Amino acid sequence: MAILPLVIAPDPRLKTKSAPIEKIDDGIKKLAADMLDTMYRERGIGLAAVQVGQLKRLLVADVTWREEEGPGEQYVLVNPEIVEGSKEERVYKEGCLSFPDQFAEVMRPDTVRVRYLDLDGKPQEKTFEGLLATCIQHEIDHLNGIVFVDHISLVKRDMILRKLTKLKKAGAFEPDHVHGPHCNHSHDDHVL
Ligand code: GNR
Ligand code: NI
């Protein structure tokens, strides 16, 4: 069990294509478990390895967990590939743990058929629907160096990236930062 620090945009790693996993060893299994821990801690429904700084084609998802109930149906996908997407699309207001507090409507295929390896190295093929389909596509995008704001207008994308650049400069995403309204200074200012 470990909570891993998140990569926050803008960061060149989020634009980088992740490498296929050659062997599912204990390191990969530990990484998947730590990614699930980190995802729950950050109240996410999915996470790609690049978001914890590992450029590997690995994603986790759980869109059914509840604050009160704990984990729901967990998915761990190794080297996933979309083999088919439905012609019908759906719009969903997406967020991303690498873009704190930023949301935008993204249009994607309603259902996708995905081929992947499970953590036992067994080939799987499954059709995902609804929120899980949206989530899995968002995560596979991450593995290809694509983020959700790449699907929206340049104007909206610039607005979000400028906001994050400013917040990052102010240290808002540093681990010891205490959150508060309109807060843009370090809390260690008075410490000698
Ligand atoms: O937690 C997340 N919520 C979310 C909402 C709508 C569409 C996609 C997502 S994934 C996101 C977690 C994340 O950043 N995964 O990469
Ligand atoms: Ni994301």
XYZ file of N, CA and C and ligand atoms in Angstrom:
593
model
N 0.837 -1.205 0.000
C 0.000 0.000 0.000
C 0.863 1.241 0.000
N 0.658 2.056 -0.984
C 1.387 3.337 -1.013
C 0.611 4.331 -1.848
N 0.614 5.565 -1.371
C 0.043 6.654 -2.141
C 1.192 7.301 -2.905
N 1.048 7.379 -4.218
C 2.123 7.927 -5.053
C 1.803 9.375 -5.425
N 2.841 10.220 -5.537
C 2.592 11.604 -5.950
C 2.146 11.676 -7.405
N 1.204 12.579 -7.684
C 0.650 12.711 -9.037
C 1.452 13.691 -9.886
N 1.548 13.390 -11.158
C 2.111 14.315 -12.140
C 1.011 15.306 -12.514
N 1.284 16.600 -12.336
C 0.296 17.642 -12.618
C 0.687 18.433 -13.867
N -0.302 18.712 -14.720
C -0.078 19.485 -15.948
C 0.219 20.951 -15.603
N 1.003 21.664 -16.404
C 1.680 21.131 -17.591
C 2.950 20.366 -17.216
N 3.144 19.218 -17.866
C 4.319 18.381 -17.612
C 4.578 17.577 -18.881
N 5.822 17.594 -19.380
C 6.120 16.910 -20.650
C 5.797 15.413 -20.621
N 5.826 14.820 -19.421
C 5.531 13.378 -19.343
C 4.104 13.073 -19.789
N 3.179 14.014 -19.558
C 1.780 13.795 -19.938
C 1.582 13.833 -21.447
N 2.622 14.285 -22.184
C 2.550 14.322 -23.647
C 3.353 13.189 -24.278
N 3.878 12.310 -23.436
C 4.758 11.239 -23.896
C 4.008 9.924 -24.010
N 4.306 9.170 -25.090
C 3.687 7.858 -25.279
C 4.364 6.845 -24.352
N 3.577 6.081 -23.618
C 4.108 5.091 -22.688
C 4.497 3.811 -23.419
N 5.433 3.056 -22.823
C 5.989 1.857 -23.461
C 5.223 0.603 -23.029
N 5.084 -0.368 -23.952
C 4.417 -1.631 -23.605
C 5.126 -2.334 -22.448
N 4.372 -3.071 -21.668
C 4.927 -3.861 -20.570
C 5.293 -5.235 -21.130
N 6.590 -5.585 -20.970
C 7.104 -6.843 -21.548
C 6.802 -8.028 -20.643
N 6.882 -7.770 -19.339
C 6.708 -8.874 -18.388
C 5.943 -8.376 -17.172
N 4.884 -9.096 -16.799
C 4.085 -8.701 -15.637
C 4.722 -9.330 -14.402
N 5.669 -8.610 -13.801
C 6.375 -9.124 -12.621
C 5.788 -8.504 -11.350
N 6.432 -8.773 -10.206
C 5.927 -8.258 -8.926
C 5.935 -6.731 -8.898
N 6.902 -6.129 -9.611
C 6.967 -4.671 -9.670
C 5.722 -4.077 -10.319
N 5.247 -4.704 -11.387
C 4.036 -4.233 -12.075
C 2.808 -4.441 -11.190
N 2.745 -5.601 -10.501
C 1.603 -5.870 -9.616
C 1.557 -4.875 -8.466
N 2.733 -4.545 -7.923
C 2.821 -3.553 -6.846
C 2.406 -2.189 -7.364
N 2.868 -1.845 -8.567
C 2.504 -0.553 -9.162
C 0.981 -0.451 -9.335
N 0.360 -1.527 -9.835
C -1.099 -1.520 -10.044
C -1.824 -1.325 -8.711
N -1.373 -2.015 -7.665
C -2.001 -1.893 -6.341
C -1.829 -0.472 -5.806
N -0.640 0.086 -5.965
C -0.384 1.454 -5.495
C -1.197 2.473 -6.293
N -1.396 2.197 -7.586
C -2.212 3.106 -8.407
C -3.663 3.091 -7.946
N -4.177 1.909 -7.580
C -5.552 1.839 -7.066
C -5.659 2.615 -5.748
N -4.695 2.401 -4.848
C -4.667 3.168 -3.579
C -4.699 4.658 -3.847
N -3.834 5.079 -4.756
C -3.692 6.507 -5.067
C -4.976 7.048 -5.681
N -5.567 6.271 -6.579
C -6.829 6.677 -7.226
C -7.937 6.877 -6.184
N -8.094 5.923 -5.258
C -9.130 6.061 -4.227
C -8.843 7.265 -3.338
N -7.585 7.419 -2.938
C -7.224 8.530 -2.057
C -7.558 9.875 -2.699
N -7.341 9.953 -4.018
C -7.585 11.213 -4.731
C -9.015 11.300 -5.274
N -9.843 10.310 -4.920
C -11.253 10.282 -5.319
C -11.443 10.261 -6.836
N -10.584 9.479 -7.496
C -10.701 9.323 -8.945
C -11.430 8.044 -9.308
N -11.764 7.918 -10.593
C -12.408 6.691 -11.080
C -11.493 5.917 -12.010
N -10.309 6.480 -12.299
C -9.342 5.801 -13.151
C -7.984 6.432 -12.953
N -6.935 5.732 -13.381
C -5.587 6.297 -13.290
C -4.682 5.570 -14.283
N -3.859 6.337 -14.980
C -2.868 5.758 -15.891
C -1.495 5.874 -15.232
N -0.603 4.906 -15.530
C 0.701 4.849 -14.862
C 1.499 6.142 -15.045
N 1.355 6.777 -16.207
C 2.103 8.024 -16.458
C 1.742 9.082 -15.424
N 0.542 9.025 -14.865
C 0.117 10.032 -13.881
C 0.843 9.885 -12.547
N 1.503 8.729 -12.347
C 2.373 8.586 -11.180
C 3.836 8.475 -11.638
N 4.085 8.975 -12.841
C 5.465 9.115 -13.323
C 6.079 7.880 -13.959
N 5.240 6.839 -14.202
C 5.763 5.606 -14.819
C 5.238 5.520 -16.249
N 6.154 5.587 -17.208
C 5.733 5.599 -18.619
C 5.518 4.179 -19.145
N 4.555 3.491 -18.531
C 4.221 2.111 -18.876
C 2.755 2.024 -19.273
N 2.445 1.080 -20.186
C 1.068 0.954 -20.671
C 0.231 0.133 -19.678
N -0.141 0.797 -18.594
C -0.886 0.193 -17.494
C -1.929 1.197 -17.016
N -3.166 0.733 -16.829
C -4.200 1.613 -16.277
C -5.052 0.845 -15.276
N -5.631 1.588 -14.351
C -6.590 1.017 -13.417
C -7.877 1.840 -13.496
N -9.003 1.210 -13.154
C -10.283 1.925 -13.147
C -11.229 1.265 -12.148
N -12.062 2.068 -11.548
C -13.165 1.603 -10.703
C -14.173 2.742 -10.665
N -15.236 2.595 -11.438
C -16.227 3.685 -11.514
C -17.385 3.440 -10.550
N -17.328 2.361 -9.763
C -18.454 2.026 -8.890
C -18.115 2.136 -7.406
N -16.908 2.596 -7.065
C -16.565 2.726 -5.637
C -17.406 3.828 -5.012
N -17.679 3.664 -3.720
C -18.457 4.664 -2.977
C -17.717 5.028 -1.706
N -17.816 6.288 -1.343
C -17.160 6.780 -0.130
C -17.490 5.875 1.066
N -18.783 5.524 1.201
C -19.224 4.765 2.368
C -18.965 3.263 2.213
N -18.988 2.778 0.960
C -18.929 1.339 0.731
C -17.524 0.834 0.431
N -16.644 1.726 0.007
C -15.300 1.300 -0.358
C -15.225 0.864 -1.809
N -14.212 0.041 -2.147
C -13.977 -0.352 -3.535
C -15.175 -1.018 -4.194
N -15.325 -0.789 -5.500
C -16.354 -1.447 -6.297
C -15.696 -2.434 -7.230
N -16.089 -2.423 -8.509
C -15.509 -3.345 -9.485
C -14.209 -2.756 -10.046
N -13.093 -3.390 -9.725
C -11.777 -2.881 -10.124
C -11.343 -3.489 -11.455
N -10.752 -2.654 -12.291
C -10.151 -3.134 -13.539
C -8.688 -2.741 -13.570
N -7.837 -3.683 -13.955
C -6.424 -3.403 -14.215
C -6.152 -3.882 -15.631
N -5.753 -2.972 -16.509
C -5.519 -3.307 -17.917
C -4.053 -3.068 -18.272
N -3.401 -4.113 -18.785
C -2.015 -4.036 -19.241
C -2.014 -4.016 -20.772
N -1.262 -3.117 -21.352
C -1.140 -2.979 -22.811
C -2.498 -2.968 -23.529
N -3.439 -2.135 -23.076
C -4.778 -2.138 -23.687
C -4.787 -1.531 -25.085
N -5.654 -2.066 -25.929
C -5.833 -1.537 -27.286
C -7.316 -1.500 -27.610
N -7.778 -0.380 -28.141
C -9.168 -0.289 -28.580
C -9.259 -0.959 -29.945
N -10.062 -2.030 -30.037
C -10.191 -2.726 -31.311
C -11.391 -2.210 -32.098
N -12.350 -1.599 -31.381
C -13.526 -1.056 -32.057
C -14.236 -0.057 -31.155
N -14.683 1.035 -31.767
C -15.482 2.012 -31.027
C -16.826 2.164 -31.714
N -17.886 2.398 -30.934
C -19.221 2.542 -31.524
C -19.311 3.839 -32.320
N -20.213 3.840 -33.299
C -20.435 5.049 -34.095
C -21.167 6.084 -33.244
N -22.037 5.604 -32.364
C -22.729 6.519 -31.453
C -21.720 7.101 -30.469
N -21.844 8.396 -30.254
C -20.948 9.027 -29.294
C -21.743 9.554 -28.122
N -21.035 9.875 -27.046
C -21.691 10.522 -25.921
C -20.793 11.626 -25.388
N -21.424 12.632 -24.834
C -20.689 13.751 -24.257
C -20.676 13.577 -22.751
N -19.517 13.786 -22.154
C -19.438 13.687 -20.698
C -18.517 14.775 -20.189
N -18.893 15.380 -19.082
C -18.059 16.420 -18.489
C -16.913 15.740 -17.742
N -15.717 15.773 -18.329
C -14.589 15.034 -17.789
C -13.709 15.887 -16.881
N -13.066 15.202 -15.971
C -12.038 15.803 -15.145
C -10.814 14.919 -15.241
N -9.719 15.327 -14.619
C -8.496 14.531 -14.658
C -7.676 14.860 -13.424
N -7.163 13.827 -12.760
C -6.389 14.058 -11.536
C -5.103 14.831 -11.821
N -4.672 14.864 -13.071
C -3.497 15.652 -13.439
C -3.848 17.092 -13.798
N -5.163 17.402 -13.779
C -5.666 18.769 -14.043
C -6.632 19.148 -12.919
N -6.122 19.366 -11.690
C -7.000 19.538 -10.532
C -8.071 20.606 -10.749
N -9.320 20.250 -10.443
C -10.464 21.165 -10.452
C -10.791 21.757 -11.823
N -10.362 21.112 -12.892
C -10.681 21.578 -14.247
C -11.597 20.546 -14.896
N -12.638 21.031 -15.574
C -13.616 20.136 -16.192
C -13.978 20.640 -17.572
N -14.278 19.724 -18.487
C -14.701 20.122 -19.824
C -15.466 18.977 -20.471
N -16.428 19.338 -21.305
C -17.223 18.332 -21.998
C -16.414 17.743 -23.149
N -16.367 16.407 -23.186
C -15.623 15.690 -24.225
C -16.565 14.690 -24.885
N -16.491 14.595 -26.213
C -17.304 13.652 -26.973
C -16.442 12.444 -27.355
N -16.957 11.248 -27.046
C -16.226 10.015 -27.364
C -17.235 8.937 -27.756
N -16.761 7.856 -28.409
C -17.645 6.721 -28.681
C -18.336 6.246 -27.399
N -19.582 5.857 -27.519
C -20.420 5.440 -26.409
C -19.925 4.127 -25.801
N -19.537 3.192 -26.672
C -18.986 1.911 -26.208
C -17.696 1.616 -26.964
N -16.792 0.883 -26.309
C -15.539 0.475 -26.956
C -15.222 -0.984 -26.649
N -14.697 -1.670 -27.652
C -14.210 -3.034 -27.428
C -12.696 -2.927 -27.243
N -12.184 -3.504 -26.147
C -10.777 -3.331 -25.771
C -10.111 -4.691 -25.579
N -8.913 -4.817 -26.143
C -8.102 -6.025 -25.951
C -6.970 -5.658 -25.003
N -6.700 -6.502 -24.029
C -5.666 -6.199 -23.029
C -5.216 -7.463 -22.324
N -4.188 -7.340 -21.501
C -3.773 -8.435 -20.631
C -4.238 -8.112 -19.226
N -4.708 -9.135 -18.490
C -4.998 -8.907 -17.078
C -3.696 -9.103 -16.287
N -3.761 -8.953 -14.962
C -2.530 -9.009 -14.146
C -1.916 -10.403 -14.099
N -2.671 -11.430 -14.565
C -2.105 -12.777 -14.666
C -1.472 -13.007 -16.036
N -1.496 -11.956 -16.875
C -0.920 -12.074 -18.211
C -1.851 -12.742 -19.203
N -3.098 -12.947 -18.791
C -4.081 -13.621 -19.651
C -4.731 -12.614 -20.601
N -4.739 -12.906 -21.911
C -5.383 -11.990 -22.867
C -6.895 -11.916 -22.619
N -7.419 -10.695 -22.647
C -8.844 -10.473 -22.428
C -9.360 -9.577 -23.531
N -10.657 -9.710 -23.839
C -11.298 -8.762 -24.742
C -12.667 -8.476 -24.163
N -12.984 -7.199 -24.021
C -14.220 -6.829 -23.327
C -14.796 -5.556 -23.926
N -16.127 -5.487 -23.964
C -16.806 -4.258 -24.397
C -17.182 -3.452 -23.169
N -16.753 -2.199 -23.155
C -17.068 -1.301 -22.045
C -18.141 -0.311 -22.486
N -19.030 0.035 -21.556
C -20.134 0.949 -21.852
C -20.223 2.053 -20.805
N -20.948 3.097 -21.163
C -21.275 4.145 -20.201
C -20.051 4.841 -19.627
N -20.114 5.148 -18.328
C -19.025 5.883 -17.672
C -17.707 5.111 -17.741
N -17.791 3.773 -17.627
C -16.573 2.961 -17.689
C -15.921 3.067 -19.071
N -16.742 3.139 -20.123
C -16.211 3.301 -21.486
C -15.514 4.649 -21.623
N -16.132 5.689 -21.071
C -15.530 7.028 -21.104
C -14.193 7.019 -20.365
N -14.213 6.432 -19.174
C -13.021 6.390 -18.327
C -11.875 5.631 -19.005
N -12.176 4.437 -19.531
C -11.139 3.606 -20.161
C -10.529 4.341 -21.367
N -11.360 5.058 -22.139
C -10.835 5.816 -23.283
C -9.948 6.972 -22.811
N -10.368 7.638 -21.734
C -9.571 8.721 -21.143
C -8.203 8.177 -20.700
N -8.194 6.973 -20.103
C -6.934 6.384 -19.616
C -6.054 5.918 -20.777
N -6.650 5.310 -21.794
C -5.851 4.848 -22.942
C -5.247 6.055 -23.660
N -5.996 7.154 -23.714
C -5.431 8.411 -24.234
C -4.143 8.767 -23.489
N -4.189 8.704 -22.148
C -2.999 9.019 -21.339
C -1.795 8.183 -21.794
N -2.038 6.879 -22.066
C -0.937 5.986 -22.463
C -0.335 6.422 -23.790
N -1.107 7.180 -24.571
C -0.636 7.672 -25.872
C -0.208 9.138 -25.827
N -0.074 9.686 -24.626
C 0.365 11.078 -24.488
C -0.719 12.096 -24.819
N -1.979 11.647 -24.759
C -3.125 12.525 -25.039
C -3.864 12.792 -23.727
N -4.272 14.029 -23.496
C -5.055 14.368 -22.303
C -6.412 14.934 -22.723
N -7.365 14.997 -21.788
C -8.750 15.331 -22.177
C -8.857 16.706 -22.816
N -7.995 17.648 -22.412
C -8.100 18.992 -23.005
C -7.654 19.015 -24.474
N -7.009 17.931 -24.926
C -6.666 17.850 -26.359
C -7.917 17.663 -27.215
N -9.041 17.319 -26.565
C -10.295 17.094 -27.300
C -11.184 18.338 -27.340
N -10.775 19.423 -26.669
C -11.627 20.614 -26.603
C -11.010 21.757 -27.410
N -11.707 22.872 -27.449
C -11.243 23.984 -28.282
C -9.944 24.576 -27.732
N -9.158 25.133 -28.624
C -7.877 25.746 -28.262
C -8.063 26.820 -27.196
N -9.146 27.561 -27.317
C -9.414 28.652 -26.370
C -9.630 28.111 -24.956
N -10.481 27.070 -24.852
C -10.736 26.470 -23.532
C -9.478 25.808 -22.982
N -8.725 25.140 -23.882
C -7.500 24.439 -23.467
C -6.487 25.432 -22.902
N -6.310 26.557 -23.594
C -5.369 27.585 -23.145
C -5.768 28.134 -21.782
N -7.076 28.326 -21.614
C -7.575 28.873 -20.356
C -7.200 27.945 -19.198
N -7.443 26.639 -19.394
C -7.159 25.653 -18.347
C -5.655 25.572 -18.080
N -4.861 25.545 -19.142
C -3.412 25.387 -18.961
C -2.776 26.607 -18.310
N -3.311 27.796 -18.642
C -2.771 29.003 -18.015
C -3.075 29.039 -16.533
N -4.285 28.592 -16.189
C -4.677 28.530 -14.772
C -3.730 27.592 -14.006
N -3.481 26.419 -14.595
C -2.654 25.433 -13.910
C -1.196 25.886 -13.815
N -0.718 26.544 -14.856
C 0.660 27.055 -14.841
C 0.835 28.030 -13.681
N -0.152 28.901 -13.513
C -0.120 29.908 -12.454
C -0.159 29.242 -11.070
N -1.082 28.284 -10.904
C -1.211 27.592 -9.621
C 0.049 26.797 -9.289
N 0.646 26.187 -10.318
C 1.852 25.400 -10.111
C 2.989 26.304 -9.631
N 3.112 27.464 -10.266
C 4.138 28.456 -9.897
C 3.971 28.894 -8.452
N 2.696 29.017 -8.009
C 2.400 29.443 -6.639
C 2.591 28.306 -5.631
N 2.936 27.125 -6.142
C 3.184 25.982 -5.259
C 1.923 25.306 -4.761
N 0.804 25.551 -5.441
C -0.484 25.023 -4.982
C -0.539 23.501 -4.961
N 0.318 22.829 -5.724
C 0.268 21.369 -5.790
C 1.430 20.710 -5.062
N 2.167 21.510 -4.276
C 3.227 20.928 -3.456
C 2.564 20.135 -2.335
N 3.192 19.004 -1.917
C 2.568 18.101 -0.950
C 2.171 18.780 0.365
N 2.925 19.785 0.834
C 2.645 20.365 2.150
C 1.750 21.600 2.056
N 1.205 21.849 0.858
C 0.385 23.045 0.687
C -0.945 22.897 1.414
N -1.296 23.890 2.221
C -2.586 23.894 2.903
C -3.574 24.659 2.035
N -4.696 24.032 1.712
C -5.660 24.666 0.820
C -6.489 25.720 1.541
N -6.868 26.744 0.823
C -7.749 27.758 1.378
C -8.189 28.669 0.262
N -9.300 29.388 0.457
C -9.780 30.264 -0.614
C -8.782 31.378 -0.897
N -8.566 31.633 -2.164
C -7.700 32.733 -2.619
C -6.264 32.591 -2.119
N -5.914 31.433 -1.712
C -4.575 31.244 -1.154
C -3.563 31.053 -2.279
N -2.559 31.917 -2.321
C -1.536 31.736 -3.349
C -0.126 31.953 -2.794
N 0.050 31.772 -1.510
C 1.379 31.933 -0.922
C 1.760 30.689 -0.133
N 3.051 30.543 0.147
C 3.510 29.405 0.933
C 3.209 29.643 2.410
N 2.858 28.573 3.122
C 2.540 28.719 4.543
C 3.796 28.677 5.395
N 4.937 28.509 4.770
C 6.180 28.481 5.538
C 6.827 29.858 5.594
N 6.112 30.860 5.126
C 6.663 32.224 5.031
C 7.263 32.722 6.337
N 6.619 32.331 7.458
C 7.026 32.938 8.732
C 7.989 32.049 9.507
N 8.289 30.876 8.948
C 9.173 29.948 9.652
C 10.628 30.342 9.412
N 11.391 30.485 10.491
C 12.805 30.886 10.348
C 13.698 29.666 10.182
O -11.301 10.715 -11.716
C -11.519 10.906 -12.918
N -12.761 11.224 -13.322
C -13.127 11.246 -14.650
C -14.344 11.824 -14.962
C -14.777 11.848 -16.254
C -14.017 11.281 -17.255
C -12.803 10.704 -16.963
C -12.362 10.672 -15.660
S -10.846 9.936 -15.278
C -10.398 10.841 -13.875
C -9.136 10.275 -13.262
C -7.999 10.496 -14.226
O -7.427 11.548 -14.376
N -7.643 9.476 -14.954
O -6.669 9.609 -15.869
Ni -6.724 11.701 -16.483
